[in-house]
Each structure stands twice: as C-alpha cells, then as structure tokens.
Coordinates of C-alpha atoms in Angstrom, one line a residue:
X1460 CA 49.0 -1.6 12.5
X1461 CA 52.0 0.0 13.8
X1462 CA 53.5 -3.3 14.4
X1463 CA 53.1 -4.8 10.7
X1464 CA 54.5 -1.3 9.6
X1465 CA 57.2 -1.7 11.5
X1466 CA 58.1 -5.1 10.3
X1467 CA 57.6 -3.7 6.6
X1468 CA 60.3 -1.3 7.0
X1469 CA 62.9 -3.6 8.1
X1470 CA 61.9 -5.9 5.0
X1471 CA 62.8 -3.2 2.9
X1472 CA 65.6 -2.7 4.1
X1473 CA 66.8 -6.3 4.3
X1474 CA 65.4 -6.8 0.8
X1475 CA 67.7 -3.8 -0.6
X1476 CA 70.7 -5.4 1.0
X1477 CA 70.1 -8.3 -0.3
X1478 CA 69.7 -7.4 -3.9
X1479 CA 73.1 -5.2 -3.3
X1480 CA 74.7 -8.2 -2.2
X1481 CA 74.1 -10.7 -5.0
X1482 CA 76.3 -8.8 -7.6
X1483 CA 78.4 -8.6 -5.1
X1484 CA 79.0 -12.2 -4.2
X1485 CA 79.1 -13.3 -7.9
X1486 CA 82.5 -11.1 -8.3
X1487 CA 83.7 -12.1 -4.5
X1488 CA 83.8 -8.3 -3.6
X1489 CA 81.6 -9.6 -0.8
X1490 CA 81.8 -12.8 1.3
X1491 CA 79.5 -15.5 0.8
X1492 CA 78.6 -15.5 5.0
X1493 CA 77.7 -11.8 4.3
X1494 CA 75.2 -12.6 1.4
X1495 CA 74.0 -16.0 3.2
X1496 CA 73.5 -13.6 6.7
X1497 CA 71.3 -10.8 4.5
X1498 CA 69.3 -13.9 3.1
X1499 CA 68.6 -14.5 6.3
X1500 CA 67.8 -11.3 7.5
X1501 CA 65.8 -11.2 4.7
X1502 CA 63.8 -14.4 5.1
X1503 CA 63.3 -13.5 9.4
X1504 CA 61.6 -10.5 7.9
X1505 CA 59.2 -12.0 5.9
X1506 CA 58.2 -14.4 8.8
X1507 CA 57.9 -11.5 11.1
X1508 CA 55.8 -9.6 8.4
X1509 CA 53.5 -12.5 8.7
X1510 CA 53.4 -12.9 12.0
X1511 CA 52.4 -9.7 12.8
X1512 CA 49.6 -9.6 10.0
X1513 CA 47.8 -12.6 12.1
X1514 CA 48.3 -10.7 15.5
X1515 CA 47.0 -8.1 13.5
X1516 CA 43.9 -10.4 12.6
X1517 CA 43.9 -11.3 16.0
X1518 CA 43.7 -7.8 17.2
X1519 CA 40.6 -7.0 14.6
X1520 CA 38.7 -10.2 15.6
X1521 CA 38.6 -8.8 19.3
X1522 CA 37.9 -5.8 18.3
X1523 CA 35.2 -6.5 16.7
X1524 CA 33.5 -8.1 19.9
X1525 CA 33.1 -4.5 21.2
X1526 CA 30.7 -3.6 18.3
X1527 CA 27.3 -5.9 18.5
X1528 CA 25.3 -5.5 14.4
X1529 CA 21.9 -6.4 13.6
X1530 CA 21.9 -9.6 11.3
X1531 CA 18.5 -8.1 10.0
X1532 CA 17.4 -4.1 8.7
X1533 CA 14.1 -3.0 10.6
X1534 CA 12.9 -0.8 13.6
X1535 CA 14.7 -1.6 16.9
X1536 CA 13.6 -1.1 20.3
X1537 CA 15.0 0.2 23.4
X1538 CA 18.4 -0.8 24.1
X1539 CA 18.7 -2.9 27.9
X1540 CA 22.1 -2.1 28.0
X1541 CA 24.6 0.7 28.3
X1542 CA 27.9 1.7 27.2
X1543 CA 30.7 -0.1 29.8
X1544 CA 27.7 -2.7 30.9
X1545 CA 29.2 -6.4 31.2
X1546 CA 26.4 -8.2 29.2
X1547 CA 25.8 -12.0 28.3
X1548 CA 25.4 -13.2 32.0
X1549 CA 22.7 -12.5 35.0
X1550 CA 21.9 -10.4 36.1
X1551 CA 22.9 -8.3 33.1
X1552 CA 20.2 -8.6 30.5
X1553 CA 21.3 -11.3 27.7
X1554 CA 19.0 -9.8 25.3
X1555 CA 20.4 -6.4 24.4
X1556 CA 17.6 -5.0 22.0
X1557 CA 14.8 -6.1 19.8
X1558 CA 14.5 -5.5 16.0
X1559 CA 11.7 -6.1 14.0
X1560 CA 11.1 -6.3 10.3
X1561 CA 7.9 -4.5 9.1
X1562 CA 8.0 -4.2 5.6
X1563 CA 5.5 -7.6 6.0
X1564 CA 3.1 -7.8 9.1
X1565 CA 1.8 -10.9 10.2
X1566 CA -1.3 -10.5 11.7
X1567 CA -2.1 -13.6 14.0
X1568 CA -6.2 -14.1 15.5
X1569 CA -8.1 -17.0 16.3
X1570 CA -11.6 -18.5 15.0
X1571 CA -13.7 -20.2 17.4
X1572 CA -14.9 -24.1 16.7
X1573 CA -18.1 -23.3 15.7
X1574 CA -16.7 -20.5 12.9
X1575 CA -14.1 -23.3 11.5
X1576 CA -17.1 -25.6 11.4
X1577 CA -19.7 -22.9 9.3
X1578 CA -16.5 -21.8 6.7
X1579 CA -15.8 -25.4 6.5
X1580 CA -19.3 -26.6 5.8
X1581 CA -19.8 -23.0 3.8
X1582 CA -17.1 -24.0 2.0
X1583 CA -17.8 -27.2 0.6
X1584 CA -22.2 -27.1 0.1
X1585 CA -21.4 -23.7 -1.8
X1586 CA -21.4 -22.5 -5.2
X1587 CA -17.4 -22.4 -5.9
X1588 CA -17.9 -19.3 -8.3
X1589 CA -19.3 -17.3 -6.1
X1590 CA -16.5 -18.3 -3.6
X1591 CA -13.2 -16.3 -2.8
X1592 CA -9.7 -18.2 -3.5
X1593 CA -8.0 -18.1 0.2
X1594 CA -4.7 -17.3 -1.9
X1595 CA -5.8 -14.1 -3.2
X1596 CA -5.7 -10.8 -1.0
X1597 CA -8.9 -10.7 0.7
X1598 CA -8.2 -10.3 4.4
X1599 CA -8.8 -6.7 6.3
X1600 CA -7.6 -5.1 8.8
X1601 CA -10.0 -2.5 10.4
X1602 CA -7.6 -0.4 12.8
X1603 CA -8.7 0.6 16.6
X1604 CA -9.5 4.4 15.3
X1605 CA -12.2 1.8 12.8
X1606 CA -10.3 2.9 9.8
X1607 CA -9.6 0.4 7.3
X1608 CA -6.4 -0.3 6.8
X1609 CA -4.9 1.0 2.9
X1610 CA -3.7 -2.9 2.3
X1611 CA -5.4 -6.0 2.2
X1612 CA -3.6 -9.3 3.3
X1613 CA -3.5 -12.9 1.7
X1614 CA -4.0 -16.4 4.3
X1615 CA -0.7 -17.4 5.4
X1616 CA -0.9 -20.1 8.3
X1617 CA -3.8 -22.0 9.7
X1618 CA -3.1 -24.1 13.0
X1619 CA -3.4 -28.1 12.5
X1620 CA -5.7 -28.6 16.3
X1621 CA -7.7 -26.4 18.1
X1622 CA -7.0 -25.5 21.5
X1623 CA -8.4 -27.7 23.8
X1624 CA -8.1 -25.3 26.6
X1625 CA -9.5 -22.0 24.7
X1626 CA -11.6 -24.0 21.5
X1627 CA -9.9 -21.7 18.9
X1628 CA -7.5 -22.3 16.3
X1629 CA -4.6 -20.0 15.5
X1630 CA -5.2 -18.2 11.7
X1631 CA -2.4 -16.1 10.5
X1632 CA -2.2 -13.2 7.7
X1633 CA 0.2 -11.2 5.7
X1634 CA 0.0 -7.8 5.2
X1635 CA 2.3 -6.0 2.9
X1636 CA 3.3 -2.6 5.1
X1637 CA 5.1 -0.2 2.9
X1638 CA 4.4 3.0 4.8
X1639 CA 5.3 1.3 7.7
X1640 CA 2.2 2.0 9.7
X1641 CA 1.8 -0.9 11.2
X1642 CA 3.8 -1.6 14.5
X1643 CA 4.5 -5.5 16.3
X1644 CA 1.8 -5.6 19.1
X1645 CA -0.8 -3.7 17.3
X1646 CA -4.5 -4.6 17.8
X1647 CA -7.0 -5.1 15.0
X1648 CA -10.0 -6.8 13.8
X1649 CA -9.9 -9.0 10.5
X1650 CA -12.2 -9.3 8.3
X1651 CA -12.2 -12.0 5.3
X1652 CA -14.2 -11.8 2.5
X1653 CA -15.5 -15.8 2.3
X1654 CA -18.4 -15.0 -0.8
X1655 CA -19.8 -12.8 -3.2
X1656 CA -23.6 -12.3 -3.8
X1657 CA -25.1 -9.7 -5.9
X1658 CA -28.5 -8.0 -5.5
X1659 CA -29.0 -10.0 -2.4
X1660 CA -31.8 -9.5 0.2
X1661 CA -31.0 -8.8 3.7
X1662 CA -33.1 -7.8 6.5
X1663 CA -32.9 -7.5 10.6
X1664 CA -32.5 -10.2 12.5
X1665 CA -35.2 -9.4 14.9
X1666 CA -38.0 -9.3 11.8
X1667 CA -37.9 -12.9 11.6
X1668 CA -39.6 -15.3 13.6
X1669 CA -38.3 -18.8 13.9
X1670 CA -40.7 -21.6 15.2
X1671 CA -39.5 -25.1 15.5
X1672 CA -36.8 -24.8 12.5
X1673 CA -39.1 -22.4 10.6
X1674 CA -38.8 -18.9 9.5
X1675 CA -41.4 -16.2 8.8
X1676 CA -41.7 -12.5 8.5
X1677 CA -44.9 -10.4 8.5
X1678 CA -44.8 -8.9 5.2
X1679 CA -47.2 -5.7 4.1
X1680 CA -48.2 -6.0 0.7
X1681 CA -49.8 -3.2 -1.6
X1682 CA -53.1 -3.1 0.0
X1683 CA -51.2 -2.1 3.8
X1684 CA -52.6 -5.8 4.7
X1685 CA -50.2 -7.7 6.9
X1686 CA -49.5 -11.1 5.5
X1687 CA -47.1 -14.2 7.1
X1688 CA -44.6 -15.6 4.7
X1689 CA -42.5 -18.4 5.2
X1690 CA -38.9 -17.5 4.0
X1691 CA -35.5 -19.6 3.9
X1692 CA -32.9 -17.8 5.6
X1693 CA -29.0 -17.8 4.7
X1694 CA -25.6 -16.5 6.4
X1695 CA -26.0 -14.1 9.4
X1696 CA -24.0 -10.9 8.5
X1697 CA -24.0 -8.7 11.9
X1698 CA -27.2 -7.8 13.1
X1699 CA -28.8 -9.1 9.2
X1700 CA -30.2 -12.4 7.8
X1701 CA -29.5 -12.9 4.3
X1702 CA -32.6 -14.2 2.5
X1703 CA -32.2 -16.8 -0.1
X1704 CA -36.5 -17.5 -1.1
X1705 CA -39.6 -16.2 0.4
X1706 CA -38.8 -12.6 -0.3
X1707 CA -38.5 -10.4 -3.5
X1708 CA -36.6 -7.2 -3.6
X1709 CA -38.6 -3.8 -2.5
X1710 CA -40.6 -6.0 -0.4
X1711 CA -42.2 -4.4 2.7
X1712 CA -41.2 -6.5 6.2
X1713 CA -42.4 -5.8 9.5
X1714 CA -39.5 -4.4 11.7
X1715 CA -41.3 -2.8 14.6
X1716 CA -44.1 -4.2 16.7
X1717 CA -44.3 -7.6 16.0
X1718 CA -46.8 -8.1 18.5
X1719 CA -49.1 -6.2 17.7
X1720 CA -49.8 -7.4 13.8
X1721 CA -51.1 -10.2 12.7
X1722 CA -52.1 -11.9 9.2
X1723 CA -55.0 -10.0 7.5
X1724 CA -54.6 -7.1 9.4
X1725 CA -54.8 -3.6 8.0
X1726 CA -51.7 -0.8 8.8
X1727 CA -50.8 2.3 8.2
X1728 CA -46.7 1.4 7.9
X1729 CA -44.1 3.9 8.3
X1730 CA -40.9 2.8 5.9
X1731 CA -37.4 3.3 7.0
X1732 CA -34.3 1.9 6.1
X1733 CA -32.6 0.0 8.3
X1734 CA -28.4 -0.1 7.7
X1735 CA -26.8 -3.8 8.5
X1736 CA -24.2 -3.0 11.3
X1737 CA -21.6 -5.1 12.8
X1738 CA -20.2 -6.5 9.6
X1739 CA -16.6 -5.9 10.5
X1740 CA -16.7 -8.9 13.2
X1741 CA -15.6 -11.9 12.6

C-alpha cells in the first residue's frame, strides 16, 4: 500500500510539471528537451504506478493464503490445527476441520432382502388407493430418548444391489431440520408409513394358531362357548396380525391359555385389552 502511494505522489507531481510545461514550450519560454524529459518523467510514473498495483495484487494473493474460509455455511467441528502449525503435509493433519450443513439431514439405514422383497410384492398385489406415494413426506424418525421427531422426511436414495456381504440395501431420507436438532452421526429408527387401513382388526400374534399354511383362533361367542375359526391373516405390525376375513369387530379371541380350551367348551373369559407394541421397527 505504501509503495503504490508512494508512486502516486510522484505522478502528481510529474503530472503538474508537465501541464506547466506545455504552455511553456508552445511560446519557447521553455526548451523542448525540458518538456520531452517531464513527458517522460511523467510516462515512468505511470508504469511504476502500475507496477506497484500488481506487486500490490501480488502481495494480497499471498496474503490471503494465511486465512483458510469455508466454501459452505454450517456447524464446524474441532479445528486439527493451531495457529503457526505448518499444515498440508504428514505428519501435520491435511484436513484442518469439518463443516457440516444441517439445515437438511440425510438419514441413511438399510432394509434386509426379505423386507425389499414383502414392500415390493406389497407394493404391486395392493390396492394403490390405500397405498402411500414414496414422494410425499412419510418417513419418521423416532429419536434414542423414543420421541418422535417434529419433522417427517420424504425417500431420497435407494441403492441399485444388495450387499452381498451384509444382504441389505442402502435406503436414504431427507429430513428438513430447521431447529437444527439433528446432529451428523445421530442414531435413529425410521419408520415409513407403506398403507392406510381404516377400522382394521388386529390381534396378538400368539392367539393364532397356524397348522400347515392355515390360521385359526379360538373365538368365544355370546354363549362363553369356545369355538375354532379359520381366519386369513394380513401384514404383521410388531407383536400384531392384521386380520383381513374370519373375524368381525368386538369379536372375543382367546389370548391366554390356549391349551387348555377347546371347541365347544364352556368359559368364564376375563376381557382385556391388549395394546400392539413394537410398531416403530422397521
């Protein structure tokens, strides 16, 4: 800076003798060598003027090598260096710090063979009105305190193979994160919502009996007399069977002591309600 000032001064200078000297010369009171000498003094000036702007660009451009910016706005990490550290070569780290954007999370998990296989099949033997688009925002996150996280997440990436080694395939999510609760390296469970049935019948796994492909459930009807219905069973959703025939709604079904009933036998039932649990694993 104090260099290009420097130069500027002079150029002032020459430039107000050289506008003195042109009147000058036109009436000879001054030589024409003195007039061509403050052209030239003139001219060097300007030269110089430029010259010391680019060692002035120069000077900025290594300057600015001192000072290392983000190409990105997020949350950065712990710096691996320090002030006066020579970085870029081992053993200094080459990787200085780590930023991360988290105004949009991508969630990565995996779905075993046999789960591609059931959405797949699920998918394409199923009512298509009673299905979920994948490109609206169904996915979940529940959060490792079991909270349910304020945002739901659309599909963004499914894997082309499945991992020969493992048998998954790679699944991938976006979650908007405006708080920015969500940190890289957090661990979840998803949950997608695949279907929607109303008024539908679901009871515990461990009522129904399955014999060679078949289903049955001891059912009590108004009389307290145990009778054996054959039922068709649906999708499993956690420790629940969904029950698509066989089965009306307020139905009584067996649920303990299966081995002790049997058709045409008269009880004295206890009702309860049994809760479906597990329904946040995928």
């Amino acid at each position: 800076m104090s260099s290009v000032a420097e130069v500027k001064t002079n150029l002032a200078k020459n430039k107000g003798d050289l506008d003195r000297y042109k009147p000058l010369a036109k009436i000879n009171a001054v030589s024409k060598s003195d007039l061509d000498a403050a052209q030239a003094a003139y001219d060097a000036s300007l030269s110089s003027l430029e010259a010391a702007r680019a060692n002035l660009r120069a000077a900025k451009i290594e300057l600015s090598y001192t000072k290392i910016y983000s190409p990105i706005d997020g949350i950065i990490g712990k710096t691996q260096a320090k002030v006066g550290d020579f970085v870029g070569k081992e053993p200094s780290p080459v990787i200085l710090n780590t930023v991360s954007q988290v105004d949009t999370i991508l969630v990565t998990f995996f779905i075993t063979e046999i789960q591609y296989l059931e959405f797949t099949r699920f998918k394409a033997k199923n009512d298509p009105a009673e299905q979920v688009d994948d490109g609206d925002d169904k996915f979940e996150l529940i959060l490792v305190d079991g909270s349910v996280y304020g945002h739901r997440g659309r599909l963004d990436f499914v894997d082309r193979e499945v991992n020969t080694t493992t048998g998954a395939m790679l699944v991938q999510a976006t979650f908007p994160n405006p708080e920015q609760l969500l940190r890289p390296g957090l661990f979840t469970k998803v949950r997608f919502q695949v279907r929607v049935v109303k008024d539908a019948i679901m009871i515990p796994q461990r009522s129904v009996m399955e014999i060679q492909g078949l289903h049955n459930v001891f059912v009590v009807d108004s009389n307290d007399t145990i009778q054996t219905r054959s039922i068709e069973v649906g999708n499993k959703v956690g420790s629940s069977w969904m029950i698509t025939e066989g089965l009306q709604a307020g139905e009584k079904v067996v649920y303990e002591g299966l081995q002790k009933v049997k058709d045409g036998v008269t009880v004295r039932a206890t009702i309860v309600d049994i809760e479906p649990t597990g329904q946040d694993k995928k």
